[in-house]
PDB file of C-alpha atoms and ligand atoms in Angstrom:
ATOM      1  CA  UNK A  29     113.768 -30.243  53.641  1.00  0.00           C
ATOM      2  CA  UNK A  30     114.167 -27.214  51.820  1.00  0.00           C
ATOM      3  CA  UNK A  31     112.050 -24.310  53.657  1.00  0.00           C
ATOM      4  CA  UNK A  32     113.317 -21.383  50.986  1.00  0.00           C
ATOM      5  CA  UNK A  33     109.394 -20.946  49.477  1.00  0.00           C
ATOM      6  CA  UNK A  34     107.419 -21.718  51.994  1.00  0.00           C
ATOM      7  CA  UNK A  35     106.072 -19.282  55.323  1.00  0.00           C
ATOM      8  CA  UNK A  36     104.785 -20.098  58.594  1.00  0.00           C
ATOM      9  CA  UNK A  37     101.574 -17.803  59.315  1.00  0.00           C
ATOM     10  CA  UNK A  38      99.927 -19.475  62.407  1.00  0.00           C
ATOM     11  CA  UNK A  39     102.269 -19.051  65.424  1.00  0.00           C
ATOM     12  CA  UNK A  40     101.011 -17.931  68.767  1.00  0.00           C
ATOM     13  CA  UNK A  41     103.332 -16.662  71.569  1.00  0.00           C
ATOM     14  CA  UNK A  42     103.038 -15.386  75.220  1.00  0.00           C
ATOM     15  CA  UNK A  43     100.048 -12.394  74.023  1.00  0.00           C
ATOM     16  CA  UNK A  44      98.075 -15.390  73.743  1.00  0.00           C
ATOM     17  CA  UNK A  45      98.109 -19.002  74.657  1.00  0.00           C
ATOM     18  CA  UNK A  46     101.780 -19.731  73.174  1.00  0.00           C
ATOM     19  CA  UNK A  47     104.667 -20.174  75.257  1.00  0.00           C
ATOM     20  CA  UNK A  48     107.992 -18.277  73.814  1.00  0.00           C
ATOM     21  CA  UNK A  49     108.307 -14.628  72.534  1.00  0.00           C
ATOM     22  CA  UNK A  50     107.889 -12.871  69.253  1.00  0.00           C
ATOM     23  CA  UNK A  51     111.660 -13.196  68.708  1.00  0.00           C
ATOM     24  CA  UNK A  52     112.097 -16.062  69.689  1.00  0.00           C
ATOM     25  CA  UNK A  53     109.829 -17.322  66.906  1.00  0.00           C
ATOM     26  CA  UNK A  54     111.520 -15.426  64.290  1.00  0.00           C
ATOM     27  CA  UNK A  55     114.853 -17.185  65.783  1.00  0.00           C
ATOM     28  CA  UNK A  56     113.168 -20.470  65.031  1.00  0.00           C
ATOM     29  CA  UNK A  57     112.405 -19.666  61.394  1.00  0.00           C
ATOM     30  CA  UNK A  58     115.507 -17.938  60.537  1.00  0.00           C
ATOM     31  CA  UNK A  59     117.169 -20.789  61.305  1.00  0.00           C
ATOM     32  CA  UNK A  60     115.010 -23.520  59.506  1.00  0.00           C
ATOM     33  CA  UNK A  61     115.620 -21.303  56.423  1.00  0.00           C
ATOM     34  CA  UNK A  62     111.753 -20.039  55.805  1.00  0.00           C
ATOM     35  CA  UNK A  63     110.975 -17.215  53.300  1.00  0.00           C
ATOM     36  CA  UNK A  64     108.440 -15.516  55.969  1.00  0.00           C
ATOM     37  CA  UNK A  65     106.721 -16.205  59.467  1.00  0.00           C
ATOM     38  CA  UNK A  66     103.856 -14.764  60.131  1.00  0.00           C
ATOM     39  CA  UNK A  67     102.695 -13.811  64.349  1.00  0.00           C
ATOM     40  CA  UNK A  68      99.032 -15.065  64.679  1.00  0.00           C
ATOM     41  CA  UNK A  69      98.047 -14.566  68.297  1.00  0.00           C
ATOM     42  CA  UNK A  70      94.498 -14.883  69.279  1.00  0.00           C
ATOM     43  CA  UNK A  71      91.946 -12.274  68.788  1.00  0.00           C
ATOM     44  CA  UNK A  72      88.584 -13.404  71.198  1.00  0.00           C
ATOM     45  CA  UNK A  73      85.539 -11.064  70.900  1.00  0.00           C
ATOM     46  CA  UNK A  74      84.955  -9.925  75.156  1.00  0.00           C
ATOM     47  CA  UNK A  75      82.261 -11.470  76.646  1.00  0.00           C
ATOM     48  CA  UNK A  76      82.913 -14.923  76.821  1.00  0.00           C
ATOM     49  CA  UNK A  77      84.285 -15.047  80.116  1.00  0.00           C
ATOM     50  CA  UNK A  78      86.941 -17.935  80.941  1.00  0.00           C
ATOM     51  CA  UNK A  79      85.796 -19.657  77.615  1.00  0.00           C
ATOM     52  CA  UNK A  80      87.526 -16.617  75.788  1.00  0.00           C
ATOM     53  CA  UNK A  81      90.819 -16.071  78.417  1.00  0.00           C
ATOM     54  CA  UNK A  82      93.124 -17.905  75.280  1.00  0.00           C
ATOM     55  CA  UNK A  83      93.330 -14.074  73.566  1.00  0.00           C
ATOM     56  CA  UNK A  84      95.289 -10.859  73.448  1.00  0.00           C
ATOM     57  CA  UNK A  85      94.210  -8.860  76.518  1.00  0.00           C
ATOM     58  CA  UNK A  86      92.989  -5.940  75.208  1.00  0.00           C
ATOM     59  CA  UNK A  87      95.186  -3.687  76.855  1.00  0.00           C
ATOM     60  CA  UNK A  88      97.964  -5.586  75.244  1.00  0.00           C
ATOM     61  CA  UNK A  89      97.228  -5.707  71.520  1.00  0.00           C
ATOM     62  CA  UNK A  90      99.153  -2.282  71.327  1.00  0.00           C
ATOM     63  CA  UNK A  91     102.405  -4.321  72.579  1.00  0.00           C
ATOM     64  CA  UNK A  92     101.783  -7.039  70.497  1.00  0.00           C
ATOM     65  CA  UNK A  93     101.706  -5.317  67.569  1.00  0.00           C
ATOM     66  CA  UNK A  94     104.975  -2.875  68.498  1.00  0.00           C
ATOM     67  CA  UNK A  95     106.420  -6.214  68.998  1.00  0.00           C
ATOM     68  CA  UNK A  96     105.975  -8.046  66.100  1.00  0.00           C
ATOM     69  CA  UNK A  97     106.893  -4.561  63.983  1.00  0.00           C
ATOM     70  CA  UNK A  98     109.777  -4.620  66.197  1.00  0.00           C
ATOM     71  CA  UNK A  99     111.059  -7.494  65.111  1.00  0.00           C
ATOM     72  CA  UNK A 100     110.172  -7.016  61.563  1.00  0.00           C
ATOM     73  CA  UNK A 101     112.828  -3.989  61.844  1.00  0.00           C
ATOM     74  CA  UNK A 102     115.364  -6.264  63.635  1.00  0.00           C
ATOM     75  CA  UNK A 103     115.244  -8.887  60.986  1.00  0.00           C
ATOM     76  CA  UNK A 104     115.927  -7.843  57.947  1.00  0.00           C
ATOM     77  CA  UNK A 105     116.964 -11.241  56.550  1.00  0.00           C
ATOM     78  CA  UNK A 106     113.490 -12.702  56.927  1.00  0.00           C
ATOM     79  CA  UNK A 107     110.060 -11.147  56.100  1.00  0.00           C
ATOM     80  CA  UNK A 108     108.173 -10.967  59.236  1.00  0.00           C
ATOM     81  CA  UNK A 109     104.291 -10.223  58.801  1.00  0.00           C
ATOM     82  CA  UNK A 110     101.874  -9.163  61.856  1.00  0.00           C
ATOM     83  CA  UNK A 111      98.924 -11.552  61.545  1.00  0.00           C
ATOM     84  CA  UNK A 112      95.931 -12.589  64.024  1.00  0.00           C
ATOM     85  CA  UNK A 113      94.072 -15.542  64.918  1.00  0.00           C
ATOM     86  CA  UNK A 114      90.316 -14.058  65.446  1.00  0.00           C
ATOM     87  CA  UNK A 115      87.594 -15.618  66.214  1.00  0.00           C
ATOM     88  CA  UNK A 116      84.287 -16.179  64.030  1.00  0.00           C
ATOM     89  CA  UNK A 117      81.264 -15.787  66.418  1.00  0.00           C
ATOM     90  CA  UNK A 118      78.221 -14.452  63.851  1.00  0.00           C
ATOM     91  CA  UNK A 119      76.884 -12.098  67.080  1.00  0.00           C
ATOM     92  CA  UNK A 120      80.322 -10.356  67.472  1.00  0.00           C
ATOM     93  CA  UNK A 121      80.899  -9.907  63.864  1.00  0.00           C
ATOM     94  CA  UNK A 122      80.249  -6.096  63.462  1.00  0.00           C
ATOM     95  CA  UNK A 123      82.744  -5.972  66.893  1.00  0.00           C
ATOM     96  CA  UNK A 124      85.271  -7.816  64.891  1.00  0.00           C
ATOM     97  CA  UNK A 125      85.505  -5.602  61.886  1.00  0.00           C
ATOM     98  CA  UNK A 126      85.911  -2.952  63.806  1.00  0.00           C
ATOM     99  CA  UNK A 127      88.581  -4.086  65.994  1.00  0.00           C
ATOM    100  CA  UNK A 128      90.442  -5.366  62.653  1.00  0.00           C
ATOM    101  CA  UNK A 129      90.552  -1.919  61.441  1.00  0.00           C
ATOM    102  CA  UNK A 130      92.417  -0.412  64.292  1.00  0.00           C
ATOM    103  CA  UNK A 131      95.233  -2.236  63.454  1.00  0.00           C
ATOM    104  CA  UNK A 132      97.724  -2.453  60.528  1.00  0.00           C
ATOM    105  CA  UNK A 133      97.565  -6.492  60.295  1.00  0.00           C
ATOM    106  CA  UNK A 134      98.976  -7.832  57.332  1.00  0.00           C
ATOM    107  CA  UNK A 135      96.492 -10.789  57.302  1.00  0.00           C
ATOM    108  CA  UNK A 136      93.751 -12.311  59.263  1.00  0.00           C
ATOM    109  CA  UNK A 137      93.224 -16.010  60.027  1.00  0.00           C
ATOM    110  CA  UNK A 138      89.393 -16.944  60.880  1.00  0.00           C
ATOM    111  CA  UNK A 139      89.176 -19.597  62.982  1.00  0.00           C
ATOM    112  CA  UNK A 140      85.630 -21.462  65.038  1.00  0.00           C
ATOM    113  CA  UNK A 141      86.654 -22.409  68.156  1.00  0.00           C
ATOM    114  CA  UNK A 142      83.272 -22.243  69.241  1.00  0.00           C
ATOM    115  CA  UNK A 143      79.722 -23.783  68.256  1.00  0.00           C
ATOM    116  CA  UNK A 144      77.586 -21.078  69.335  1.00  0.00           C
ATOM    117  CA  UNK A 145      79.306 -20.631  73.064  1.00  0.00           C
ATOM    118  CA  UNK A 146      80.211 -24.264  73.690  1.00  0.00           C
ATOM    119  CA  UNK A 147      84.439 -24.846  73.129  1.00  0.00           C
ATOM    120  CA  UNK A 148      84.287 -27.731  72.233  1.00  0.00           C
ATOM    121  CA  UNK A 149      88.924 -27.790  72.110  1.00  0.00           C
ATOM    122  CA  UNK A 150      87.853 -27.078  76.104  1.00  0.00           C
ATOM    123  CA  UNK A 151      86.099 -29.732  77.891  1.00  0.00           C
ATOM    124  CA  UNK A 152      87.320 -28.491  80.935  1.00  0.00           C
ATOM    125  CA  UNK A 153      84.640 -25.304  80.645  1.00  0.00           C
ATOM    126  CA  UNK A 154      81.316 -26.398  80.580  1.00  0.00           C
ATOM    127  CA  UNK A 155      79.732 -26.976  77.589  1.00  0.00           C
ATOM    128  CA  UNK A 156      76.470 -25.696  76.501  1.00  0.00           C
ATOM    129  CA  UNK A 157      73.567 -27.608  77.448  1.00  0.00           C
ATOM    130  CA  UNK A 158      71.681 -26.494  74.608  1.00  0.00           C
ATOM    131  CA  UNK A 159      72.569 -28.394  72.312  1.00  0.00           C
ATOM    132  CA  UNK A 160      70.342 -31.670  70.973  1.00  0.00           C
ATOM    133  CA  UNK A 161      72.740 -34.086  69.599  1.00  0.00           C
ATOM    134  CA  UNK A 162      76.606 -34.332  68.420  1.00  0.00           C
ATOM    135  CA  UNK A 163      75.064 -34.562  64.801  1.00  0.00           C
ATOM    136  CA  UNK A 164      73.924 -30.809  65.588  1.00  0.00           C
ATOM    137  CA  UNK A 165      76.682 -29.607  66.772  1.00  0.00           C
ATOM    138  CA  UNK A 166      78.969 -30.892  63.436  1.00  0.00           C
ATOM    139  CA  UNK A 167      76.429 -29.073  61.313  1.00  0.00           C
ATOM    140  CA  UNK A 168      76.156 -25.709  63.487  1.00  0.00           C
ATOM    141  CA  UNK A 169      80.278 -26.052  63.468  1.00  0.00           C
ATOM    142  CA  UNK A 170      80.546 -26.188  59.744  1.00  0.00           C
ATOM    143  CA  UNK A 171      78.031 -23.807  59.036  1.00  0.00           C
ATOM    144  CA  UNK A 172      79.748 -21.383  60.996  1.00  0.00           C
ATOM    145  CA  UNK A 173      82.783 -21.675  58.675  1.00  0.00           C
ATOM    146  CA  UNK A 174      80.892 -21.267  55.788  1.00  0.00           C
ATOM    147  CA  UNK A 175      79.778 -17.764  57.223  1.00  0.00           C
ATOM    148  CA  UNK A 176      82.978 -16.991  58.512  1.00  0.00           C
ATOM    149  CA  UNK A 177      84.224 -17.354  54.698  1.00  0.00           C
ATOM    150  CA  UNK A 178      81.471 -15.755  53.416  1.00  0.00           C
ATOM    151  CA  UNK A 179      81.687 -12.541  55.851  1.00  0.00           C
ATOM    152  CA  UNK A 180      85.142 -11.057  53.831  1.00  0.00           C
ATOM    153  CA  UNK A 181      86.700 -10.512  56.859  1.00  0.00           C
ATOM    154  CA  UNK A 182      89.317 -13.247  56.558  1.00  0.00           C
ATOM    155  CA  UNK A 183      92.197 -14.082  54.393  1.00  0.00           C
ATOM    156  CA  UNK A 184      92.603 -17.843  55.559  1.00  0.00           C
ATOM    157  CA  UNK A 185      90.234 -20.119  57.100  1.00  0.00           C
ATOM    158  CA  UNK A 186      92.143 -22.215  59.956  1.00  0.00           C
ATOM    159  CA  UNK A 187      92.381 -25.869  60.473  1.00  0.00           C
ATOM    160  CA  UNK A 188      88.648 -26.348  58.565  1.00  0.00           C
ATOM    161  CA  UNK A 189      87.989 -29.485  60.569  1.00  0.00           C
ATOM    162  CA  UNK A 190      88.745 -28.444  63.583  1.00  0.00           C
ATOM    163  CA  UNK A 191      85.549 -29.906  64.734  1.00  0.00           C
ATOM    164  CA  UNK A 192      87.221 -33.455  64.701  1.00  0.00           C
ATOM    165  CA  UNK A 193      89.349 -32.639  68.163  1.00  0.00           C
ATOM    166  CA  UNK A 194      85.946 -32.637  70.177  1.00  0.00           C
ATOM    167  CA  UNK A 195      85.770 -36.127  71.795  1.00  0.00           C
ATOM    168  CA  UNK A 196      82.078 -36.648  70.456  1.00  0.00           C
ATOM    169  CA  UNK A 197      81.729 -38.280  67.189  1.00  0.00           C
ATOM    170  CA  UNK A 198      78.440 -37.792  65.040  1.00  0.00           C
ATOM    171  CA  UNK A 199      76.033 -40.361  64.169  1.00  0.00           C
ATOM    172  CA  UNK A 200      75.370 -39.406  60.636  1.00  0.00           C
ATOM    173  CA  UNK A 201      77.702 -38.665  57.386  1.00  0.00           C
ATOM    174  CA  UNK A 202      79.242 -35.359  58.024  1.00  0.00           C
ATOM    175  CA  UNK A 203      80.671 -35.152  54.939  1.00  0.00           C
ATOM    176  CA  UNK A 204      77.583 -33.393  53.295  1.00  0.00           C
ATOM    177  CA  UNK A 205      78.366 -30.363  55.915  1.00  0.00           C
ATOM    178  CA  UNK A 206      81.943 -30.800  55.310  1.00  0.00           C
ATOM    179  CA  UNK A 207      81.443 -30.263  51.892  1.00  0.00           C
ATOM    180  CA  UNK A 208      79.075 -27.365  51.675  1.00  0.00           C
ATOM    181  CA  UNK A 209      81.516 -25.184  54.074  1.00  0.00           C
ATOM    182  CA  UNK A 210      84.398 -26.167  51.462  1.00  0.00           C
ATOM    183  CA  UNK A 211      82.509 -24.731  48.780  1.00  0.00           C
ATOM    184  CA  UNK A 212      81.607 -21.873  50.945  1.00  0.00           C
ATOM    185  CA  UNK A 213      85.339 -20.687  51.139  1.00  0.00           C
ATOM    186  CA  UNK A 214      85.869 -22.306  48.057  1.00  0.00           C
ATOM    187  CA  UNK A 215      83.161 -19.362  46.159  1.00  0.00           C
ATOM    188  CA  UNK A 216      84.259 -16.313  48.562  1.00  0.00           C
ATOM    189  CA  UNK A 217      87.994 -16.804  47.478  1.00  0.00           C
ATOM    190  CA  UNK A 218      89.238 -17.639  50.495  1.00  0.00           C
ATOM    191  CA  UNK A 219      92.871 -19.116  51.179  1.00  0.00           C
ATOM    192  CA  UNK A 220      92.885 -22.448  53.436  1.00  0.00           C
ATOM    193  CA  UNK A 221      95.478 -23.603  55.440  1.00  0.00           C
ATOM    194  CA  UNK A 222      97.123 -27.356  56.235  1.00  0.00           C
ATOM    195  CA  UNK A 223      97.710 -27.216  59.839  1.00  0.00           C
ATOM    196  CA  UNK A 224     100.432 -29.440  60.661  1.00  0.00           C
ATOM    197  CA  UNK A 225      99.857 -29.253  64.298  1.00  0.00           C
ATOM    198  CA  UNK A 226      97.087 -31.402  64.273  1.00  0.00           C
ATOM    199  CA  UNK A 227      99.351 -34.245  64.683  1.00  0.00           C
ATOM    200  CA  UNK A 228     100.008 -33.221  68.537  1.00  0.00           C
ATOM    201  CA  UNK A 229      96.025 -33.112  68.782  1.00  0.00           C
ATOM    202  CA  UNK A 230      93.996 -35.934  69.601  1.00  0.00           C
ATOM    203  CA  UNK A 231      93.654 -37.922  66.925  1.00  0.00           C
ATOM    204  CA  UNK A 232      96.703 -37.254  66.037  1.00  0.00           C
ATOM    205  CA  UNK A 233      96.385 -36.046  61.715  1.00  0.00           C
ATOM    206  CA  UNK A 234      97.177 -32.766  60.632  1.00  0.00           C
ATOM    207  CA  UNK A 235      93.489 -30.488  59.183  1.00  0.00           C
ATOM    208  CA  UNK A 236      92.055 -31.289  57.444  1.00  0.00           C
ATOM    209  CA  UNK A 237      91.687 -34.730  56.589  1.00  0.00           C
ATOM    210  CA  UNK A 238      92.969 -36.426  53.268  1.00  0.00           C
ATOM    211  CA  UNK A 239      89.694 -36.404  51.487  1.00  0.00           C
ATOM    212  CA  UNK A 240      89.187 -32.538  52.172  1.00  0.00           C
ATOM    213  CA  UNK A 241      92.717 -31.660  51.789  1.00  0.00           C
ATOM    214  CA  UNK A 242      91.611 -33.263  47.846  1.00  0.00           C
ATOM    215  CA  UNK A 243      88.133 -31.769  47.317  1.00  0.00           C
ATOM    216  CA  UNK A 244      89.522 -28.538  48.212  1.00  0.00           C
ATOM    217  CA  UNK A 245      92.356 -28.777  45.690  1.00  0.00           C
ATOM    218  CA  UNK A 246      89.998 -30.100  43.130  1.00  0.00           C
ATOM    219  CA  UNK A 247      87.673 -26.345  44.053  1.00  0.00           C
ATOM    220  CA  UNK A 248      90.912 -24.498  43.386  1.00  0.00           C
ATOM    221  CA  UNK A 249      90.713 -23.308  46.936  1.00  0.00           C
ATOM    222  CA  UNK A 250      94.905 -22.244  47.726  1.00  0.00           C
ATOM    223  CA  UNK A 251      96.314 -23.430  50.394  1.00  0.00           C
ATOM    224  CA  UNK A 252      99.564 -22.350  52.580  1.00  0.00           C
ATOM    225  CA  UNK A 253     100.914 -24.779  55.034  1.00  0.00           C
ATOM    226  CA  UNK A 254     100.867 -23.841  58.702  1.00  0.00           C
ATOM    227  CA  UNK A 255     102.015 -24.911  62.174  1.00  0.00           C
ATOM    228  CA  UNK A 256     100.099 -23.876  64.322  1.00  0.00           C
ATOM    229  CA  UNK A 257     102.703 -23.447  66.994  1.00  0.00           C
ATOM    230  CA  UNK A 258     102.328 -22.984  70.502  1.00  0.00           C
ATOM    231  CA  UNK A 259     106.331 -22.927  71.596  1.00  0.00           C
ATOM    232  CA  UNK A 260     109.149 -21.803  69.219  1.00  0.00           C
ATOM    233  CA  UNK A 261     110.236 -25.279  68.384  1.00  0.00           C
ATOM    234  CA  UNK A 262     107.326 -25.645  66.989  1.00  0.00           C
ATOM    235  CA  UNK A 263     107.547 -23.143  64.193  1.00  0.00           C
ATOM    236  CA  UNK A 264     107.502 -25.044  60.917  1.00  0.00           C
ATOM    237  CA  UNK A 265     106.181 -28.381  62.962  1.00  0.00           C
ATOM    238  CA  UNK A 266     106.470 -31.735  60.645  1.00  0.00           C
ATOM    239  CA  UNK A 267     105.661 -29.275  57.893  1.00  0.00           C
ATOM    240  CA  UNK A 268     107.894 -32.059  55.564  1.00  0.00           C
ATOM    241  CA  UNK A 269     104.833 -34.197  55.966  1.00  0.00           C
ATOM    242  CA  UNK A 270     102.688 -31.044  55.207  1.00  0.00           C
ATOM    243  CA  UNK A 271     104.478 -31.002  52.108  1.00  0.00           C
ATOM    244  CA  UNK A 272     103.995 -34.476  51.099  1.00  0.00           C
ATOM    245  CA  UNK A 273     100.048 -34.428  51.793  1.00  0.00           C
ATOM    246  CA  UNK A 274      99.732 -31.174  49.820  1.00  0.00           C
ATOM    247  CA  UNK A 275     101.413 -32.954  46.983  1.00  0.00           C
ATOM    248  CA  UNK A 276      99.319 -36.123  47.835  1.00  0.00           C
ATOM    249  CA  UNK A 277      95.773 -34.463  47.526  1.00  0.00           C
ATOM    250  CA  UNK A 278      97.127 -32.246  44.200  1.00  0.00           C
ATOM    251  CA  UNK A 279      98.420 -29.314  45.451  1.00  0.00           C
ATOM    252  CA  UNK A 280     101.656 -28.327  43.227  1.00  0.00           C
ATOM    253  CA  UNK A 281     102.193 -24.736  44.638  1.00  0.00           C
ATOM    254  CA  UNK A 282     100.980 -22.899  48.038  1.00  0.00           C
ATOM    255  CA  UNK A 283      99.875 -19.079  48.739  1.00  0.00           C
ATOM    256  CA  UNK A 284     102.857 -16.370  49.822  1.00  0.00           C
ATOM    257  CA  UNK A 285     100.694 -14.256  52.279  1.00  0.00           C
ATOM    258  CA  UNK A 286     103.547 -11.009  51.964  1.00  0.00           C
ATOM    259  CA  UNK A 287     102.580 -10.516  48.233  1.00  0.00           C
ATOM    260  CA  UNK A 288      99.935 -13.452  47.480  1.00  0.00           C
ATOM    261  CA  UNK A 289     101.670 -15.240  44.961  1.00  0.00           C
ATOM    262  CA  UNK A 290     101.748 -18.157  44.203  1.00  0.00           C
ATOM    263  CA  UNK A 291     105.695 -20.308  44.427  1.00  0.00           C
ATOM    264  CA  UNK A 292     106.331 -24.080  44.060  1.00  0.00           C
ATOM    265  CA  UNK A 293     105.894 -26.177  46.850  1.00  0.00           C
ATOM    266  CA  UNK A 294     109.044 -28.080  47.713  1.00  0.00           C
ATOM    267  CA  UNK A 295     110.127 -31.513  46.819  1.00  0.00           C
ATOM    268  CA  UNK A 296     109.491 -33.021  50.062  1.00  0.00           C
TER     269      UNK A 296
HETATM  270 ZN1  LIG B   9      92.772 -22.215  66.081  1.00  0.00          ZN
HETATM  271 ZN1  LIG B  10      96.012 -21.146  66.362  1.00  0.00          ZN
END
């Protein structure tokens, strides 16, 4: 697999709820041979108690972002870009673009990890008991990332289905809400991502799902190709098979977050 266009933009270390170090990451994509990695730890609004403990400690985000410059200075033969994960929570929003602006980040991934303050990725916290049915929560979930697109705060909306790793299924045909939150980032402009590490998640396929992956192409919505990582190893995870289901659903070419161009996606 030839890695020379593509970049790796979603890759969490220690700051947040990744295992390995900054360099060490950079290690991992210098040697696959990527054009750019980009470090994309967590950034969860306070407040949320042990539902929220997966982000940069505050007092930290200074380090984090000395480190990632760091190693942008100590690798010259790869671009590295300072990124963040941050979550989308509609109450913390004016928190969020403030907190962005303190920082020089060279993108910013939106992500809902959260249906109001139930985590649903987290079934070992609690969830909230206010919700009616599953069928609610899909809809509040995907109506969430149709603000988050719609609030210009984010350059890339993460792993769109995300929704699909809680163990409750709805009743009804989703793909109505699926469909309105496409168009969503689909009309603000916004870049979506192919997660590849959706294959170590439970059900086990990359996000989103064939027939989104497709719709989205057919919106024009760009895509780049992400792993998600949580260790080192995982920095450009399976993103061969990323490849092949871009090229599957359409996709002939994927975004370069350092100067957003457009490049050729490899022959996979
Ligand atoms: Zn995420
Ligand atoms: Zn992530």
């Amino acid at each position: 697999m030839d890695y020379r266009a593509l970049g790796d933009y979603h890759v969490h270390t220690r700051y947040s709820d990744g295992e390995g170090e900054v360099e060490e990451c950079v290690e991992r994509a210098v040697s696959l041979g990527l054009f750019e990695i980009g470090i994309s730890d967590h950034l969860v609004p306070p407040g949320l108690g042990e539902a929220g403990s997966y982000g940069i400690a505050p007092e930290l985000l200074d380090s984090y972002v000395a480190d990632v410059q760091g190693a942008a200075a100590r690798h010259p033969e790869i671009r590295v870009l300072l990124g963040v994960e941050a979550d989308y929570l509609s109450e913390y929003e004016h928190w969020l673009r403030e907190t962005l602006c303190t920082y020089p980040f060279d993108y910013v991934i939106g992500a809902v990890h959260f249906v109001g303050r139930f985590a649903f990725d987290n079934e070992s916290v609690p969830g909230h008991p206010g919700w009616p049915d599953a069928d609610a929560v899909y809809r509040a979930y995907y109506e969430a990332v149709a603000c988050a697109a719609r609030c210009g705060l984010f350059d890339v909306i993460a792993h769109i289905d995300y929704i699909t790793v809680w163990s409750e299924r709805p009743t009804q045909d989703i793909e109505a809400f699926e469909d309105a939150a496409l168009e969503a980032v689909a009309g603000a402009g916004t870049t979506i991502e192919l997660c590849t590490s959706g294959i170590l998640d439970w059900p086990g396929l990359m996000y989103p799902s064939a027939r989104l992956l497709g719709r989205a192409h057919d919106l024009g919505v760009p895509l780049i190709i992400d792993s998600d990582a949580h260790e080192p190893g995982q920095v450009g995870l399976a993103f061969d098979q990323g490849v092949a289901a871009a090229r599957a659903a359409g996709y002939e070419t994927t975004v370069r977050l350092s100067d957003r161009n457009f490049v050729s996606l490899p022959l996979a």
